[in-house]
Amino acid sequence: KAGVTQTPRYLIKTRGQQVTLSCSPISGHRSVSWYQQTPGQGLQFLFEYFSETQRNKGNFPGRFSGRQFSNSRSEMNVSTLELGDSALYLCASSGGTSGGYNEQFFGPGTRLTVL
Amino acid sequence: AQSVTQPDIHITVSEGASLELRCNYSYGATPYLFWYVQSPGQGLQLLLKYFSGDTLVQGIKGFEAEFKRSQSSFNLRKPSVHWSDAAEYFCAVGAPGTYKYIFGTGTRLKVLA
């Protein structure tokens, strides 16, 4: 079974631009979560989608948004990029059924650099 | 609010030595607890998890962790470290039913030959 894939793996943008990152979950997984990883902050939860609905959201400004498609693929968008948005963006997928625990499987991440 | 603290940012051990990585959490009830490992350029891999029951859990790669409710801790241990264990380790807390996981800031492990 293929793992979680994220595209692109590396991205360089300039301040003020916007960016869209893509995540394809493991086949059959309906939950996709996004995290921002920076050296000082570690991993911070952005949001989680299940069956095209956002179920949870972290404490990030509205410039960060996401969506999930009917095939469970997910995208996250960051508008009006700031230097501080430079980070590794990780996507994780899980079975995501209600209640209980579903193991998260992480992709390799997209390294975003904002100049 | 939930939080996870990993007090050690960096740890250096000699190959063959024992290892303990500390993790303390803040949560009103018993959360789900996890340890992940991240090698350079890689995503995170789950080492082990705790939901309930036996407080000593075994994971992959010879790792184990012990849940201590009285200390709100979930420390990761390995009796003999291998050079390939050099990586960054993350402790995480999941509130049952929320699908939201809180990660610690990580501990970077260096292994000396």
PDB file of C-alpha atoms in Angstrom:
ATOM      1  CA  LYS A   1       0.000   0.000   0.000  1.00  0.00           C
ATOM      2  CA  ALA A   2       1.443   3.372  -0.972  1.00  0.00           C
ATOM      3  CA  GLY A   3       2.155   5.794   1.851  1.00  0.00           C
ATOM      4  CA  VAL A   4       1.116   9.394   2.254  1.00  0.00           C
ATOM      5  CA  THR A   5       2.446  11.540  -0.556  1.00  0.00           C
ATOM      6  CA  GLN A   6       2.960  15.270  -0.507  1.00  0.00           C
ATOM      7  CA  THR A   7       3.687  17.561  -3.409  1.00  0.00           C
ATOM      8  CA  PRO A   8       5.754  19.482  -4.019  1.00  0.00           C
ATOM      9  CA  ARG A   9       8.571  18.430  -1.711  1.00  0.00           C
ATOM     10  CA  TYR A  10      10.287  21.814  -1.863  1.00  0.00           C
ATOM     11  CA  LEU A  11       8.939  25.243  -2.600  1.00  0.00           C
ATOM     12  CA  ILE A  12      10.427  28.726  -2.608  1.00  0.00           C
ATOM     13  CA  LYS A  13       8.135  31.741  -2.564  1.00  0.00           C
ATOM     14  CA  THR A  14       8.445  35.423  -1.821  1.00  0.00           C
ATOM     15  CA  ARG A  15       6.599  37.450   0.760  1.00  0.00           C
ATOM     16  CA  GLY A  16       3.064  38.344  -0.230  1.00  0.00           C
ATOM     17  CA  GLN A  17       2.609  35.417  -2.567  1.00  0.00           C
ATOM     18  CA  GLN A  18       0.259  32.545  -1.928  1.00  0.00           C
ATOM     19  CA  VAL A  19       0.982  28.832  -2.011  1.00  0.00           C
ATOM     20  CA  THR A  20      -0.981  25.597  -2.296  1.00  0.00           C
ATOM     21  CA  LEU A  21       0.316  22.320  -0.950  1.00  0.00           C
ATOM     22  CA  SER A  22      -1.145  18.936  -1.772  1.00  0.00           C
ATOM     23  CA  CYS A  23      -1.501  15.720   0.204  1.00  0.00           C
ATOM     24  CA  SER A  24      -2.677  12.324  -1.003  1.00  0.00           C
ATOM     25  CA  PRO A  25      -3.580  10.042   1.908  1.00  0.00           C
ATOM     26  CA  ILE A  26      -3.163   6.314   2.117  1.00  0.00           C
ATOM     27  CA  SER A  27      -5.825   4.564   0.096  1.00  0.00           C
ATOM     28  CA  GLY A  28      -8.959   4.111   2.201  1.00  0.00           C
ATOM     29  CA  HIS A  29      -8.038   6.773   4.743  1.00  0.00           C
ATOM     30  CA  ARG A  30     -10.629   9.501   5.090  1.00  0.00           C
ATOM     31  CA  SER A  31      -8.977  11.747   7.648  1.00  0.00           C
ATOM     32  CA  VAL A  32      -6.198  14.151   6.747  1.00  0.00           C
ATOM     33  CA  SER A  33      -4.411  16.397   9.222  1.00  0.00           C
ATOM     34  CA  TRP A  34      -1.914  19.146   8.568  1.00  0.00           C
ATOM     35  CA  TYR A  35       0.927  20.290  10.799  1.00  0.00           C
ATOM     36  CA  GLN A  36       3.494  23.045  10.612  1.00  0.00           C
ATOM     37  CA  GLN A  37       6.959  22.112  11.854  1.00  0.00           C
ATOM     38  CA  THR A  38       9.542  24.747  12.734  1.00  0.00           C
ATOM     39  CA  PRO A  39      12.771  24.364  14.739  1.00  0.00           C
ATOM     40  CA  GLY A  40      11.613  26.474  17.642  1.00  0.00           C
ATOM     41  CA  GLN A  41       7.954  25.482  17.824  1.00  0.00           C
ATOM     42  CA  GLY A  42       8.028  21.820  16.935  1.00  0.00           C
ATOM     43  CA  LEU A  43       4.885  20.476  15.300  1.00  0.00           C
ATOM     44  CA  GLN A  44       1.807  22.618  15.510  1.00  0.00           C
ATOM     45  CA  PHE A  45      -1.607  21.376  14.487  1.00  0.00           C
ATOM     46  CA  LEU A  46      -3.198  23.316  11.643  1.00  0.00           C
ATOM     47  CA  PHE A  47      -6.442  21.478  10.864  1.00  0.00           C
ATOM     48  CA  GLU A  48      -8.017  18.101  10.269  1.00  0.00           C
ATOM     49  CA  TYR A  49     -10.467  17.061   7.589  1.00  0.00           C
ATOM     50  CA  PHE A  50     -12.722  14.065   7.371  1.00  0.00           C
ATOM     51  CA  SER A  51     -15.025  13.372   4.450  1.00  0.00           C
ATOM     52  CA  GLU A  52     -14.546  16.906   3.090  1.00  0.00           C
ATOM     53  CA  THR A  53     -15.439  18.534   6.436  1.00  0.00           C
ATOM     54  CA  GLN A  54     -13.069  20.353   8.726  1.00  0.00           C
ATOM     55  CA  ARG A  55     -13.451  18.754  12.149  1.00  0.00           C
ATOM     56  CA  ASN A  56     -10.702  20.504  14.083  1.00  0.00           C
ATOM     57  CA  LYS A  57      -8.675  23.637  13.679  1.00  0.00           C
ATOM     58  CA  GLY A  58      -5.534  24.869  15.395  1.00  0.00           C
ATOM     59  CA  ASN A  59      -4.600  28.392  16.365  1.00  0.00           C
ATOM     60  CA  PHE A  60      -3.431  29.780  13.065  1.00  0.00           C
ATOM     61  CA  PRO A  61      -4.525  32.965  11.295  1.00  0.00           C
ATOM     62  CA  GLY A  62      -7.129  32.889   8.565  1.00  0.00           C
ATOM     63  CA  ARG A  63      -4.376  33.074   5.944  1.00  0.00           C
ATOM     64  CA  PHE A  64      -4.072  29.324   6.449  1.00  0.00           C
ATOM     65  CA  SER A  65      -6.889  27.366   4.921  1.00  0.00           C
ATOM     66  CA  GLY A  66      -7.511  23.903   3.656  1.00  0.00           C
ATOM     67  CA  ARG A  67      -9.938  21.677   1.925  1.00  0.00           C
ATOM     68  CA  GLN A  68     -10.522  18.038   1.213  1.00  0.00           C
ATOM     69  CA  PHE A  69     -11.881  16.501  -1.933  1.00  0.00           C
ATOM     70  CA  SER A  70     -14.238  13.593  -2.376  1.00  0.00           C
ATOM     71  CA  ASN A  71     -11.307  11.262  -3.035  1.00  0.00           C
ATOM     72  CA  SER A  72      -9.838  12.316   0.365  1.00  0.00           C
ATOM     73  CA  ARG A  73      -6.962  14.213  -1.184  1.00  0.00           C
ATOM     74  CA  SER A  74      -6.360  17.437   0.654  1.00  0.00           C
ATOM     75  CA  GLU A  75      -4.850  20.813  -0.095  1.00  0.00           C
ATOM     76  CA  MET A  76      -3.758  23.562   2.183  1.00  0.00           C
ATOM     77  CA  ASN A  77      -3.358  27.138   1.095  1.00  0.00           C
ATOM     78  CA  VAL A  78      -1.403  29.960   2.645  1.00  0.00           C
ATOM     79  CA  SER A  79      -2.139  33.425   1.361  1.00  0.00           C
ATOM     80  CA  THR A  80      -0.056  36.576   1.754  1.00  0.00           C
ATOM     81  CA  LEU A  81       3.039  34.659   2.769  1.00  0.00           C
ATOM     82  CA  GLU A  82       5.220  35.972   5.568  1.00  0.00           C
ATOM     83  CA  LEU A  83       8.826  35.111   6.365  1.00  0.00           C
ATOM     84  CA  GLY A  84       7.646  33.270   9.460  1.00  0.00           C
ATOM     85  CA  ASP A  85       5.669  30.842   7.328  1.00  0.00           C
ATOM     86  CA  SER A  86       8.907  29.154   6.301  1.00  0.00           C
ATOM     87  CA  ALA A  87       8.548  25.654   7.682  1.00  0.00           C
ATOM     88  CA  LEU A  88       8.111  21.992   6.950  1.00  0.00           C
ATOM     89  CA  TYR A  89       4.427  21.260   6.377  1.00  0.00           C
ATOM     90  CA  LEU A  90       3.470  17.732   7.253  1.00  0.00           C
ATOM     91  CA  CYS A  91       0.355  15.895   6.272  1.00  0.00           C
ATOM     92  CA  ALA A  92      -0.920  12.829   8.103  1.00  0.00           C
ATOM     93  CA  SER A  93      -3.710  10.468   7.197  1.00  0.00           C
ATOM     94  CA  SER A  94      -5.714   8.050   9.292  1.00  0.00           C
ATOM     95  CA  GLY A  95      -8.825   5.925   9.159  1.00  0.00           C
ATOM     96  CA  GLY A  96     -10.553   8.686  11.066  1.00  0.00           C
ATOM     97  CA  THR A  97     -13.748   6.984  12.159  1.00  0.00           C
ATOM     98  CA  SER A  98     -15.574   8.698  14.979  1.00  0.00           C
ATOM     99  CA  GLY A  99     -14.416   8.053  18.513  1.00  0.00           C
ATOM    100  CA  GLY A 100     -11.465   6.035  19.660  1.00  0.00           C
ATOM    101  CA  TYR A 101      -8.049   6.161  18.141  1.00  0.00           C
ATOM    102  CA  ASN A 102      -6.797   6.056  14.609  1.00  0.00           C
ATOM    103  CA  GLU A 103      -3.084   5.941  14.000  1.00  0.00           C
ATOM    104  CA  GLN A 104      -1.744   8.806  11.949  1.00  0.00           C
ATOM    105  CA  PHE A 105       0.632   8.063   9.111  1.00  0.00           C
ATOM    106  CA  PHE A 106       2.824  10.965   8.093  1.00  0.00           C
ATOM    107  CA  GLY A 107       4.046  12.031   4.703  1.00  0.00           C
ATOM    108  CA  PRO A 108       7.615  13.301   4.108  1.00  0.00           C
ATOM    109  CA  GLY A 109       6.484  16.917   4.161  1.00  0.00           C
ATOM    110  CA  THR A 110       6.755  19.969   1.950  1.00  0.00           C
ATOM    111  CA  ARG A 111       9.615  22.319   2.787  1.00  0.00           C
ATOM    112  CA  LEU A 112       8.413  25.887   2.196  1.00  0.00           C
ATOM    113  CA  THR A 113      10.919  28.709   2.138  1.00  0.00           C
ATOM    114  CA  VAL A 114       9.641  32.284   2.044  1.00  0.00           C
ATOM    115  CA  LEU A 115      12.135  34.918   0.901  1.00  0.00           C
TER     116      LEU A 115
ATOM    117  CA  ALA B   1      -5.537  23.242  27.763  1.00  0.00           C
ATOM    118  CA  GLN B   2      -3.530  20.280  26.645  1.00  0.00           C
ATOM    119  CA  SER B   3       0.233  20.635  26.474  1.00  0.00           C
ATOM    120  CA  VAL B   4       3.289  18.470  26.102  1.00  0.00           C
ATOM    121  CA  THR B   5       6.737  19.250  27.463  1.00  0.00           C
ATOM    122  CA  GLN B   6       9.941  17.620  26.392  1.00  0.00           C
ATOM    123  CA  PRO B   7      12.494  19.245  28.698  1.00  0.00           C
ATOM    124  CA  ASP B   8      15.577  18.017  26.858  1.00  0.00           C
ATOM    125  CA  ILE B   9      16.217  19.682  23.509  1.00  0.00           C
ATOM    126  CA  HIS B  10      19.384  17.723  22.828  1.00  0.00           C
ATOM    127  CA  ILE B  11      20.693  14.486  24.300  1.00  0.00           C
ATOM    128  CA  THR B  12      23.989  12.775  23.493  1.00  0.00           C
ATOM    129  CA  VAL B  13      24.672   9.176  24.425  1.00  0.00           C
ATOM    130  CA  SER B  14      27.340   6.663  23.513  1.00  0.00           C
ATOM    131  CA  GLU B  15      26.423   3.694  21.394  1.00  0.00           C
ATOM    132  CA  GLY B  16      25.423   0.809  23.635  1.00  0.00           C
ATOM    133  CA  ALA B  17      24.404   3.069  26.498  1.00  0.00           C
ATOM    134  CA  SER B  18      20.874   3.231  27.835  1.00  0.00           C
ATOM    135  CA  LEU B  19      18.530   6.045  26.899  1.00  0.00           C
ATOM    136  CA  GLU B  20      15.628   7.807  28.545  1.00  0.00           C
ATOM    137  CA  LEU B  21      13.774  10.675  26.890  1.00  0.00           C
ATOM    138  CA  ARG B  22      11.406  12.613  29.089  1.00  0.00           C
ATOM    139  CA  CYS B  23       7.872  13.689  28.306  1.00  0.00           C
ATOM    140  CA  ASN B  24       5.383  15.425  30.581  1.00  0.00           C
ATOM    141  CA  TYR B  25       1.863  16.281  29.590  1.00  0.00           C
ATOM    142  CA  SER B  26      -0.998  18.362  30.837  1.00  0.00           C
ATOM    143  CA  TYR B  27      -4.491  17.034  30.317  1.00  0.00           C
ATOM    144  CA  GLY B  28      -7.598  16.699  32.474  1.00  0.00           C
ATOM    145  CA  ALA B  29      -8.068  12.983  31.996  1.00  0.00           C
ATOM    146  CA  THR B  30      -5.956  10.175  30.620  1.00  0.00           C
ATOM    147  CA  PRO B  31      -5.095  11.078  27.071  1.00  0.00           C
ATOM    148  CA  TYR B  32      -3.789   8.980  24.272  1.00  0.00           C
ATOM    149  CA  LEU B  33       0.011   9.180  24.367  1.00  0.00           C
ATOM    150  CA  PHE B  34       2.470   8.627  21.557  1.00  0.00           C
ATOM    151  CA  TRP B  35       6.131   8.676  20.719  1.00  0.00           C
ATOM    152  CA  TYR B  36       7.250   9.380  17.179  1.00  0.00           C
ATOM    153  CA  VAL B  37      10.688   9.412  15.584  1.00  0.00           C
ATOM    154  CA  GLN B  38      11.779  11.609  12.711  1.00  0.00           C
ATOM    155  CA  SER B  39      14.956  10.944  10.766  1.00  0.00           C
ATOM    156  CA  PRO B  40      16.458  13.743   8.664  1.00  0.00           C
ATOM    157  CA  GLY B  41      14.367  14.448   5.591  1.00  0.00           C
ATOM    158  CA  GLN B  42      11.715  11.985   6.664  1.00  0.00           C
ATOM    159  CA  GLY B  43       8.210  12.185   7.995  1.00  0.00           C
ATOM    160  CA  LEU B  44       7.308  10.953  11.451  1.00  0.00           C
ATOM    161  CA  GLN B  45       7.146   7.274  12.303  1.00  0.00           C
ATOM    162  CA  LEU B  46       5.134   5.975  15.241  1.00  0.00           C
ATOM    163  CA  LEU B  47       7.290   4.171  17.804  1.00  0.00           C
ATOM    164  CA  LEU B  48       4.607   3.283  20.331  1.00  0.00           C
ATOM    165  CA  LYS B  49       1.306   4.389  21.828  1.00  0.00           C
ATOM    166  CA  TYR B  50      -0.619   4.182  25.067  1.00  0.00           C
ATOM    167  CA  PHE B  51      -4.381   4.255  25.472  1.00  0.00           C
ATOM    168  CA  SER B  52      -5.118   2.327  28.642  1.00  0.00           C
ATOM    169  CA  GLY B  53      -4.209  -0.820  30.517  1.00  0.00           C
ATOM    170  CA  ASP B  54      -0.645  -1.914  31.145  1.00  0.00           C
ATOM    171  CA  THR B  55       1.383   1.215  31.841  1.00  0.00           C
ATOM    172  CA  LEU B  56       4.539  -0.199  30.253  1.00  0.00           C
ATOM    173  CA  VAL B  57       4.206  -0.325  26.500  1.00  0.00           C
ATOM    174  CA  GLN B  58       6.539  -1.885  24.007  1.00  0.00           C
ATOM    175  CA  GLY B  59       7.199  -0.360  20.633  1.00  0.00           C
ATOM    176  CA  ILE B  60       9.234  -0.915  17.546  1.00  0.00           C
ATOM    177  CA  LYS B  61      13.032  -0.796  17.316  1.00  0.00           C
ATOM    178  CA  GLY B  62      13.426  -1.984  20.918  1.00  0.00           C
ATOM    179  CA  PHE B  63      11.827   1.095  22.496  1.00  0.00           C
ATOM    180  CA  GLU B  64       9.474   1.081  25.453  1.00  0.00           C
ATOM    181  CA  ALA B  65       7.666   3.765  27.410  1.00  0.00           C
ATOM    182  CA  GLU B  66       6.074   3.918  30.816  1.00  0.00           C
ATOM    183  CA  PHE B  67       2.945   5.881  31.634  1.00  0.00           C
ATOM    184  CA  LYS B  68       2.973   7.348  35.133  1.00  0.00           C
ATOM    185  CA  ARG B  69      -0.320   9.015  35.916  1.00  0.00           C
ATOM    186  CA  SER B  70       0.869  10.511  39.208  1.00  0.00           C
ATOM    187  CA  GLN B  71       3.709  12.296  37.425  1.00  0.00           C
ATOM    188  CA  SER B  72       1.844  13.024  34.172  1.00  0.00           C
ATOM    189  CA  SER B  73       4.795  11.501  32.390  1.00  0.00           C
ATOM    190  CA  PHE B  74       5.351   9.158  29.496  1.00  0.00           C
ATOM    191  CA  ASN B  75       9.102   8.631  29.242  1.00  0.00           C
ATOM    192  CA  LEU B  76      10.693   6.724  26.404  1.00  0.00           C
ATOM    193  CA  ARG B  77      13.466   4.233  27.115  1.00  0.00           C
ATOM    194  CA  LYS B  78      15.839   1.955  25.294  1.00  0.00           C
ATOM    195  CA  PRO B  79      18.334  -0.295  27.081  1.00  0.00           C
ATOM    196  CA  SER B  80      21.060  -0.110  24.431  1.00  0.00           C
ATOM    197  CA  VAL B  81      21.226   2.619  21.828  1.00  0.00           C
ATOM    198  CA  HIS B  82      22.407   1.975  18.280  1.00  0.00           C
ATOM    199  CA  TRP B  83      23.991   4.584  16.011  1.00  0.00           C
ATOM    200  CA  SER B  84      20.936   4.344  13.757  1.00  0.00           C
ATOM    201  CA  ASP B  85      18.766   5.684  16.591  1.00  0.00           C
ATOM    202  CA  ALA B  86      20.163   9.170  16.032  1.00  0.00           C
ATOM    203  CA  ALA B  87      17.089  11.204  15.114  1.00  0.00           C
ATOM    204  CA  GLU B  88      14.554  13.576  16.594  1.00  0.00           C
ATOM    205  CA  TYR B  89      11.940  12.178  18.933  1.00  0.00           C
ATOM    206  CA  PHE B  90       8.529  13.648  19.550  1.00  0.00           C
ATOM    207  CA  CYS B  91       6.063  12.944  22.309  1.00  0.00           C
ATOM    208  CA  ALA B  92       2.416  13.637  21.490  1.00  0.00           C
ATOM    209  CA  VAL B  93      -0.909  13.776  23.277  1.00  0.00           C
ATOM    210  CA  GLY B  94      -4.249  13.024  21.702  1.00  0.00           C
ATOM    211  CA  ALA B  95      -7.515  13.825  23.393  1.00  0.00           C
ATOM    212  CA  PRO B  96      -9.862  10.906  22.743  1.00  0.00           C
ATOM    213  CA  GLY B  97     -12.455  11.799  20.154  1.00  0.00           C
ATOM    214  CA  THR B  98     -10.983  15.138  19.131  1.00  0.00           C
ATOM    215  CA  TYR B  99      -8.725  13.998  16.280  1.00  0.00           C
ATOM    216  CA  LYS B 100      -6.312  16.711  17.363  1.00  0.00           C
ATOM    217  CA  TYR B 101      -2.817  15.808  18.454  1.00  0.00           C
ATOM    218  CA  ILE B 102      -0.492  18.054  20.428  1.00  0.00           C
ATOM    219  CA  PHE B 103       3.216  17.473  19.958  1.00  0.00           C
ATOM    220  CA  GLY B 104       6.154  18.367  22.137  1.00  0.00           C
ATOM    221  CA  THR B 105       8.989  20.404  20.684  1.00  0.00           C
ATOM    222  CA  GLY B 106      11.139  17.336  20.241  1.00  0.00           C
ATOM    223  CA  THR B 107      14.400  15.922  21.578  1.00  0.00           C
ATOM    224  CA  ARG B 108      17.293  15.535  19.183  1.00  0.00           C
ATOM    225  CA  LEU B 109      19.342  12.448  19.942  1.00  0.00           C
ATOM    226  CA  LYS B 110      22.987  12.213  18.996  1.00  0.00           C
ATOM    227  CA  VAL B 111      24.784   8.882  19.289  1.00  0.00           C
ATOM    228  CA  LEU B 112      28.544   8.736  19.724  1.00  0.00           C
ATOM    229  CA  ALA B 113      30.424   5.809  18.239  1.00  0.00           C
TER     230      ALA B 113
END
